Structures are given as structure tokens and as C-alpha cells.
PDB file of C-alpha atoms and ligand atoms in Angstrom:
ATOM      1  CA  MET A   1     100.553  86.961 103.276  1.00  0.00           C
ATOM      2  CA  ALA A   2      98.084  87.824 100.723  1.00  0.00           C
ATOM      3  CA  GLN A   3      95.889  89.822 104.124  1.00  0.00           C
ATOM      4  CA  THR A   4      99.287  90.755 105.240  1.00  0.00           C
ATOM      5  CA  ALA A   5      99.791  92.654 101.780  1.00  0.00           C
ATOM      6  CA  THR A   6      95.748  94.201 102.178  1.00  0.00           C
ATOM      7  CA  ARG A   7      96.574  95.145 105.746  1.00  0.00           C
ATOM      8  CA  HIS A   8      99.881  96.817 104.806  1.00  0.00           C
ATOM      9  CA  ALA A   9      97.837  98.753 101.892  1.00  0.00           C
ATOM     10  CA  LYS A  10      94.970  99.871 103.987  1.00  0.00           C
ATOM     11  CA  LEU A  11      97.145 100.830 106.785  1.00  0.00           C
ATOM     12  CA  TRP A  12      99.002 103.454 104.480  1.00  0.00           C
ATOM     13  CA  PHE A  13      95.142 104.885 103.638  1.00  0.00           C
ATOM     14  CA  ALA A  14      94.233 105.210 106.954  1.00  0.00           C
ATOM     15  CA  GLY A  15      97.570 107.058 107.915  1.00  0.00           C
ATOM     16  CA  GLN A  16      97.304 109.042 104.913  1.00  0.00           C
ATOM     17  CA  ALA A  17      93.182 109.970 105.773  1.00  0.00           C
ATOM     18  CA  GLU A  18      94.726 110.624 109.172  1.00  0.00           C
ATOM     19  CA  ASN A  19      92.020 108.164 110.293  1.00  0.00           C
ATOM     20  CA  TRP A  20      94.165 106.935 113.116  1.00  0.00           C
ATOM     21  CA  ALA A  21      91.693 104.743 114.668  1.00  0.00           C
ATOM     22  CA  LEU A  22      91.503 103.008 111.545  1.00  0.00           C
ATOM     23  CA  ALA A  23      95.319 102.854 111.689  1.00  0.00           C
ATOM     24  CA  ALA A  24      95.407 101.751 114.706  1.00  0.00           C
ATOM     25  CA  TYR A  25      93.146  98.855 113.625  1.00  0.00           C
ATOM     26  CA  GLU A  26      95.054  98.050 110.972  1.00  0.00           C
ATOM     27  CA  ILE A  27      98.757  97.975 112.289  1.00  0.00           C
ATOM     28  CA  ASP A  28      96.980  95.460 115.050  1.00  0.00           C
ATOM     29  CA  GLU A  29      95.760  93.024 112.540  1.00  0.00           C
ATOM     30  CA  LEU A  30      99.393  93.544 111.052  1.00  0.00           C
ATOM     31  CA  HIS A  31     101.033  92.782 114.037  1.00  0.00           C
ATOM     32  CA  GLU A  32      98.547  89.699 115.509  1.00  0.00           C
ATOM     33  CA  GLY A  33      98.699  87.916 111.557  1.00  0.00           C
ATOM     34  CA  MET A  34     102.674  88.159 111.634  1.00  0.00           C
ATOM     35  CA  GLU A  35     102.644  86.625 115.006  1.00  0.00           C
ATOM     36  CA  ASP A  36      99.992  83.885 114.229  1.00  0.00           C
ATOM     37  CA  ALA A  37     102.348  83.226 111.060  1.00  0.00           C
ATOM     38  CA  GLY A  38     105.023  82.554 113.611  1.00  0.00           C
ATOM     39  CA  LYS A  39     103.240  80.760 115.624  1.00  0.00           C
ATOM     40  CA  TYR A  40     101.735  78.681 113.101  1.00  0.00           C
ATOM     41  CA  HIS A  41     103.777  78.321 110.501  1.00  0.00           C
ATOM     42  CA  PRO A  42     107.762  78.372 112.614  1.00  0.00           C
ATOM     43  CA  THR A  43     108.860  76.814 109.341  1.00  0.00           C
ATOM     44  CA  HIS A  44     108.277  77.311 105.637  1.00  0.00           C
ATOM     45  CA  LYS A  45     109.733  75.147 102.523  1.00  0.00           C
ATOM     46  CA  GLN A  46     113.099  76.103 102.022  1.00  0.00           C
ATOM     47  CA  ILE A  47     113.224  78.564 104.483  1.00  0.00           C
ATOM     48  CA  LYS A  48     116.494  77.848 106.757  1.00  0.00           C
ATOM     49  CA  GLN A  49     115.662  80.460 109.532  1.00  0.00           C
ATOM     50  CA  ALA A  50     112.558  80.414 112.206  1.00  0.00           C
ATOM     51  CA  ILE A  51     110.017  82.633 110.869  1.00  0.00           C
ATOM     52  CA  PRO A  52     109.652  83.801 114.410  1.00  0.00           C
ATOM     53  CA  GLU A  53     112.776  84.802 114.275  1.00  0.00           C
ATOM     54  CA  LEU A  54     112.856  86.467 110.804  1.00  0.00           C
ATOM     55  CA  ILE A  55     110.203  88.667 112.321  1.00  0.00           C
ATOM     56  CA  ALA A  56     111.771  89.662 115.537  1.00  0.00           C
ATOM     57  CA  GLN A  57     114.709  90.399 113.160  1.00  0.00           C
ATOM     58  CA  TYR A  58     112.927  92.555 110.179  1.00  0.00           C
ATOM     59  CA  VAL A  59     109.729  93.615 111.179  1.00  0.00           C
ATOM     60  CA  ASP A  60     109.310  93.743 115.285  1.00  0.00           C
ATOM     61  CA  GLN A  61     110.771  97.146 115.591  1.00  0.00           C
ATOM     62  CA  PRO A  62     109.248  98.562 113.029  1.00  0.00           C
ATOM     63  CA  LEU A  63     105.829  97.485 113.651  1.00  0.00           C
ATOM     64  CA  THR A  64     106.115  98.845 117.119  1.00  0.00           C
ATOM     65  CA  ALA A  65     107.696 101.949 115.887  1.00  0.00           C
ATOM     66  CA  LEU A  66     104.539 102.920 113.908  1.00  0.00           C
ATOM     67  CA  GLU A  67     102.178 101.765 116.613  1.00  0.00           C
ATOM     68  CA  GLN A  68     103.687 104.803 118.849  1.00  0.00           C
ATOM     69  CA  ALA A  69     103.549 107.417 115.413  1.00  0.00           C
ATOM     70  CA  ILE A  70      99.798 106.190 115.183  1.00  0.00           C
ATOM     71  CA  ASN A  71      99.288 106.828 118.925  1.00  0.00           C
ATOM     72  CA  ALA A  72     100.747 109.789 119.214  1.00  0.00           C
ATOM     73  CA  LYS A  73      98.633 110.993 115.436  1.00  0.00           C
ATOM     74  CA  ASN A  74     102.021 111.958 114.045  1.00  0.00           C
ATOM     75  CA  LYS A  75     101.974 111.653 110.599  1.00  0.00           C
ATOM     76  CA  ALA A  76     105.641 112.520 109.364  1.00  0.00           C
ATOM     77  CA  GLU A  77     106.786 109.874 111.984  1.00  0.00           C
ATOM     78  CA  PHE A  78     103.669 107.133 110.383  1.00  0.00           C
ATOM     79  CA  ILE A  79     105.054 107.783 106.809  1.00  0.00           C
ATOM     80  CA  ALA A  80     108.616 107.587 107.923  1.00  0.00           C
ATOM     81  CA  ASN A  81     108.139 104.369 110.176  1.00  0.00           C
ATOM     82  CA  TYR A  82     105.561 103.231 106.973  1.00  0.00           C
ATOM     83  CA  ASP A  83     108.986 103.021 104.699  1.00  0.00           C
ATOM     84  CA  LYS A  84     110.756 101.514 107.104  1.00  0.00           C
ATOM     85  CA  LEU A  85     108.393  98.471 107.580  1.00  0.00           C
ATOM     86  CA  THR A  86     107.756  97.812 104.168  1.00  0.00           C
ATOM     87  CA  ALA A  87     111.755  97.962 104.008  1.00  0.00           C
ATOM     88  CA  GLY A  88     111.463  95.376 106.600  1.00  0.00           C
ATOM     89  CA  CYS A  89     109.097  93.067 104.339  1.00  0.00           C
ATOM     90  CA  ASN A  90     111.573  92.739 101.754  1.00  0.00           C
ATOM     91  CA  ALA A  91     114.563  92.365 103.735  1.00  0.00           C
ATOM     92  CA  CYS A  92     112.271  89.375 105.013  1.00  0.00           C
ATOM     93  CA  HIS A  93     111.739  88.309 101.538  1.00  0.00           C
ATOM     94  CA  GLN A  94     115.387  88.653 100.040  1.00  0.00           C
ATOM     95  CA  ALA A  95     116.223  86.371 103.447  1.00  0.00           C
ATOM     96  CA  THR A  96     113.977  83.844 102.693  1.00  0.00           C
ATOM     97  CA  GLU A  97     114.760  83.631  99.005  1.00  0.00           C
ATOM     98  CA  PHE A  98     111.378  85.827  98.110  1.00  0.00           C
ATOM     99  CA  GLY A  99     113.567  88.981  97.066  1.00  0.00           C
ATOM    100  CA  PHE A 100     111.712  88.703  93.767  1.00  0.00           C
ATOM    101  CA  ASN A 101     108.322  89.696  95.680  1.00  0.00           C
ATOM    102  CA  VAL A 102     108.836  93.635  96.277  1.00  0.00           C
ATOM    103  CA  VAL A 103     106.111  95.274  98.162  1.00  0.00           C
ATOM    104  CA  GLN A 104     106.114  99.005  98.098  1.00  0.00           C
ATOM    105  CA  ARG A 105     103.366 102.246  98.947  1.00  0.00           C
ATOM    106  CA  PRO A 106     100.373 101.746  97.346  1.00  0.00           C
ATOM    107  CA  SER A 107      99.773 103.595  94.611  1.00  0.00           C
ATOM    108  CA  PHE A 108      96.189 103.760  94.055  1.00  0.00           C
ATOM    109  CA  ASN A 109      93.613 103.104  96.338  1.00  0.00           C
ATOM    110  CA  PRO A 110      91.899  99.529  95.144  1.00  0.00           C
ATOM    111  CA  PHE A 111      89.163  99.736  98.286  1.00  0.00           C
ATOM    112  CA  ALA A 112      86.478 101.459  96.449  1.00  0.00           C
ATOM    113  CA  ASN A 113      83.618 100.041  98.810  1.00  0.00           C
ATOM    114  CA  GLN A 114      85.581 101.646 102.066  1.00  0.00           C
ATOM    115  CA  ALA A 115      85.696 105.232 103.480  1.00  0.00           C
ATOM    116  CA  PHE A 116      89.207 105.933 104.805  1.00  0.00           C
TER     117      PHE A 116
HETATM  118  C1  LIG B   1     109.073  86.456 108.269  1.00  0.00           C
HETATM  119  C2  LIG B   1     109.730  86.653 106.801  1.00  0.00           C
HETATM  120  C3  LIG B   1     108.643  88.099 106.270  1.00  0.00           C
HETATM  121  C4  LIG B   1     108.004  89.063 106.390  1.00  0.00           C
HETATM  122  C5  LIG B   1     108.650  89.768 107.703  1.00  0.00           C
HETATM  123  C6  LIG B   1     107.238  89.164 105.281  1.00  0.00           C
HETATM  124  N1  LIG B   1     107.236  88.475 104.405  1.00  0.00           N
HETATM  125 FE1  LIG B   1     106.137  88.736 102.570  1.00  0.00          FE
HETATM  126  N2  LIG B   1     106.539  86.659 102.214  1.00  0.00           N
HETATM  127  C7  LIG B   1     107.507  86.095 103.044  1.00  0.00           C
HETATM  128  C8  LIG B   1     107.772  84.865 101.817  1.00  0.00           C
HETATM  129  C9  LIG B   1     108.482  83.318 102.760  1.00  0.00           C
HETATM  130  C10 LIG B   1     106.781  84.936 101.323  1.00  0.00           C
HETATM  131  C11 LIG B   1     106.265  83.415 100.534  1.00  0.00           C
HETATM  132  C12 LIG B   1     105.254  82.558 100.970  1.00  0.00           C
HETATM  133  C13 LIG B   1     104.916  82.204 100.209  1.00  0.00           C
HETATM  134  O1  LIG B   1     105.636  80.605  99.688  1.00  0.00           O
HETATM  135  O2  LIG B   1     103.746  81.573  99.860  1.00  0.00           O
HETATM  136  C14 LIG B   1     106.387  86.024 101.166  1.00  0.00           C
HETATM  137  C15 LIG B   1     105.015  86.634 100.273  1.00  0.00           C
HETATM  138  C16 LIG B   1     104.385  87.864 100.206  1.00  0.00           C
HETATM  139  C17 LIG B   1     103.670  88.148  99.113  1.00  0.00           C
HETATM  140  C18 LIG B   1     103.246  87.343  98.379  1.00  0.00           C
HETATM  141  C19 LIG B   1     101.923  87.117  98.261  1.00  0.00           C
HETATM  142  C20 LIG B   1     101.238  86.398  97.096  1.00  0.00           C
HETATM  143  O3  LIG B   1     100.609  85.399  97.133  1.00  0.00           O
HETATM  144  O4  LIG B   1     101.340  86.911  96.027  1.00  0.00           O
HETATM  145  C21 LIG B   1     103.091  89.571  99.465  1.00  0.00           C
HETATM  146  C22 LIG B   1     102.554  90.653  98.811  1.00  0.00           C
HETATM  147  C23 LIG B   1     103.671  89.595 100.585  1.00  0.00           C
HETATM  148  N3  LIG B   1     104.418  88.300 101.532  1.00  0.00           N
HETATM  149  C24 LIG B   1     103.864  91.216 101.107  1.00  0.00           C
HETATM  150  C25 LIG B   1     104.414  91.031 102.435  1.00  0.00           C
HETATM  151  C26 LIG B   1     104.041  92.781 103.440  1.00  0.00           C
HETATM  152  C27 LIG B   1     103.435  93.641 103.154  1.00  0.00           C
HETATM  153  C28 LIG B   1     104.815  92.290 104.682  1.00  0.00           C
HETATM  154  C29 LIG B   1     105.602  93.122 105.694  1.00  0.00           C
HETATM  155  C30 LIG B   1     104.122  94.091 106.141  1.00  0.00           C
HETATM  156  C31 LIG B   1     105.415  90.981 104.516  1.00  0.00           C
HETATM  157  N4  LIG B   1     105.689  90.522 103.287  1.00  0.00           N
HETATM  158  C32 LIG B   1     106.412  90.538 105.587  1.00  0.00           C
HETATM  159  C33 LIG B   1     108.228  86.625 104.155  1.00  0.00           C
HETATM  160  C34 LIG B   1     108.186  87.413 104.542  1.00  0.00           C
END
């Protein structure tokens, strides 16, 4: 999840810079990371629902929409779907009793050693 959070942040800065090749890479990694989480950790602690089910319910749709926006190099669609993805992240945190874990658009860029 910490890596998911890093990808989520980098994705934002790539989209803001309209660096679509980097955005495509980051969303791919984000999507893969989610799938791996579901594959290798199908259950987790007190969570009752299976992780792959939760991923399908909360983030599959916004991830696909975001991929389409990136392919279309459409910044407005990118931002709208980025916010939907973030809402999906938070909805899953709520559903898994990790609702105190709130993610948002990053407010500043901590990746000083990477050009976006
Ligand atoms: C399948 C449901 C689910 C989805 C979807 C999900 N998360 Fe999480 N997230 C969790 C759970 C469960 C934890 C707590 C994991 C633990 O026990 O360590 C967590 C923890 C986190 C943490 C805290 C990590 C830490 O150690 O401080 C961050 C940050 C986070 N998620 C970001 C995200 C982001 C960003 C997204 C969307 C791109 C996302 N999550 C999508 C379930 C989800």
C-alpha cells in the first residue's frame, strides 16, 4: 500500500505535467500492484470481503477510465478520473475499517530527484 500511495502521487504529477508516457507507466504499475495485492494477499486481517472483490468494486472502473484519459492525453478527463480513483481508494479504506486512512491529491511534490 505504501508503494500504491507513491504511484498514486507520482501519477498526479505526471498528469499535471502532461507527461503522458510517464503517466501511462505509473498507472500500469498502480494497476499491477493492485492485481498483485489481490492475487498474493486475497485476505487481510479482519477484512471480511476478498481483496480482489473489493478492488473490482472500488477501483477497477476508475483505473480503466484514467487509462483511457491518459491514452487520449486529456488533462481534464485525467483530473476528473484521478479524483474518482482517489474516492475509490478511500471507499475501500472505509469498507475495510481503515477509514481513518484518507488519501487525497498530493499537495506538493516530494520527488525532488525526478523530472516530471
Ligand atoms: C482493496 C481495498 C483497498 C484499495 C482499493 C486501496 N486500499 Fe489502501 N489500504 C487498504 C488497507 C486494508 C490498508 C491497511 C493495510 C494494512 O493493514 O497495513 C490500506 C492502507 C493504505 C495506506 C497506508 C499505508 C501506511 O502504512 O501508511 C495508504 C497510504 C493507502 N492505503 C493508499 C491507497 C491508495 C492511494 C489507493 C488507491 C490508488 C488505495 N490505498 C486503494 C485497502 C485498500
